[in-house]
């Protein structure tokens, strides 16, 4: 099953990068017009079979749309994060 999935992943990569005939700059739009929300590198990445693993972990990430923000919004977020005091920064404000 893993080999078959990896073959499909390779076929998808070939379709997108070669057979489609579109430029590298146009690939993102091409892929996401057809497969909305796809994380392309995860789709291309092969699955490595493991025999008798000690543990198995699973991670999931939601792919957010990139938002344009203003300088003021970034400064407000940084200030809020700085004032939260939940983590110890590597340097103090004085440094």
XYZ file of C-alpha atoms in Angstrom:
95
model
C 0.000 0.000 0.000
C 2.792 2.448 0.894
C 4.533 1.887 -2.429
C 1.272 2.499 -4.273
C 0.620 5.736 -2.350
C 4.192 6.901 -3.017
C 3.691 6.161 -6.711
C 0.547 8.325 -6.746
C 2.447 11.094 -4.957
C 5.200 10.951 -7.593
C 2.595 11.008 -10.374
C 0.952 14.088 -8.859
C 4.305 15.855 -8.635
C 5.064 14.953 -12.255
C 1.673 16.235 -13.438
C 2.074 19.535 -11.600
C 5.750 20.200 -12.312
C 6.175 18.762 -15.822
C 3.046 17.634 -17.662
C 1.034 20.753 -16.828
C 3.513 22.876 -18.768
C 2.979 25.810 -16.440
C 5.741 27.930 -14.972
C 6.957 27.540 -11.410
C 5.396 30.903 -10.566
C 1.943 29.733 -11.742
C 1.972 26.351 -9.988
C 0.513 27.518 -6.681
C -2.590 28.944 -8.332
C -2.898 25.944 -10.669
C -2.732 23.421 -7.825
C -5.049 25.316 -5.505
C -7.633 25.952 -8.216
C -7.938 22.168 -8.533
C -7.121 21.001 -4.992
C -8.072 23.781 -2.596
C -6.113 23.760 0.677
C -3.558 21.185 -0.467
C -0.165 21.479 1.211
C 1.886 20.694 -1.872
C 5.120 19.600 -0.208
C 3.214 17.162 1.994
C 1.504 15.780 -1.097
C 4.861 15.231 -2.819
C 6.725 13.879 0.223
C 7.051 10.100 0.178
C 6.012 7.846 3.035
C 8.852 5.838 4.541
C 7.814 2.361 5.710
C 8.988 1.474 9.216
C 9.142 -2.045 10.586
C 8.268 -2.478 14.270
C 8.369 1.202 15.305
C 8.574 1.964 19.040
C 6.047 4.780 18.735
C 3.972 6.572 16.148
C 3.170 10.284 16.204
C 0.772 12.274 14.113
C 0.659 15.997 13.456
C -1.920 18.153 11.756
C -1.765 21.746 10.642
C -4.422 24.007 9.258
C -3.210 25.994 6.322
C -4.229 29.585 6.829
C -4.630 32.113 4.072
C -1.871 34.698 4.076
C -3.278 38.013 5.260
C -1.837 41.410 4.518
C -1.197 43.350 7.697
C -0.112 46.874 8.383
C 2.992 47.908 10.262
C 0.754 49.123 13.087
C -0.973 45.733 13.357
C 2.391 43.974 13.621
C 3.582 46.425 16.276
C 0.372 45.855 18.261
C 0.804 42.069 18.080
C 4.438 42.306 19.164
C 3.530 44.613 22.048
C 0.731 42.277 23.156
C 3.091 39.299 23.000
C 5.789 41.208 24.888
C 3.343 42.203 27.633
C 1.883 38.697 27.987
C 4.957 37.549 29.922
C 4.269 33.874 29.290
C 7.698 33.048 27.907
C 11.180 34.131 28.815
C 12.756 35.997 25.885
C 16.401 35.240 25.055
C 17.333 38.892 25.741
C 15.857 41.571 27.944
C 14.603 44.898 26.564
C 17.758 46.551 27.879
C 20.035 44.210 25.934
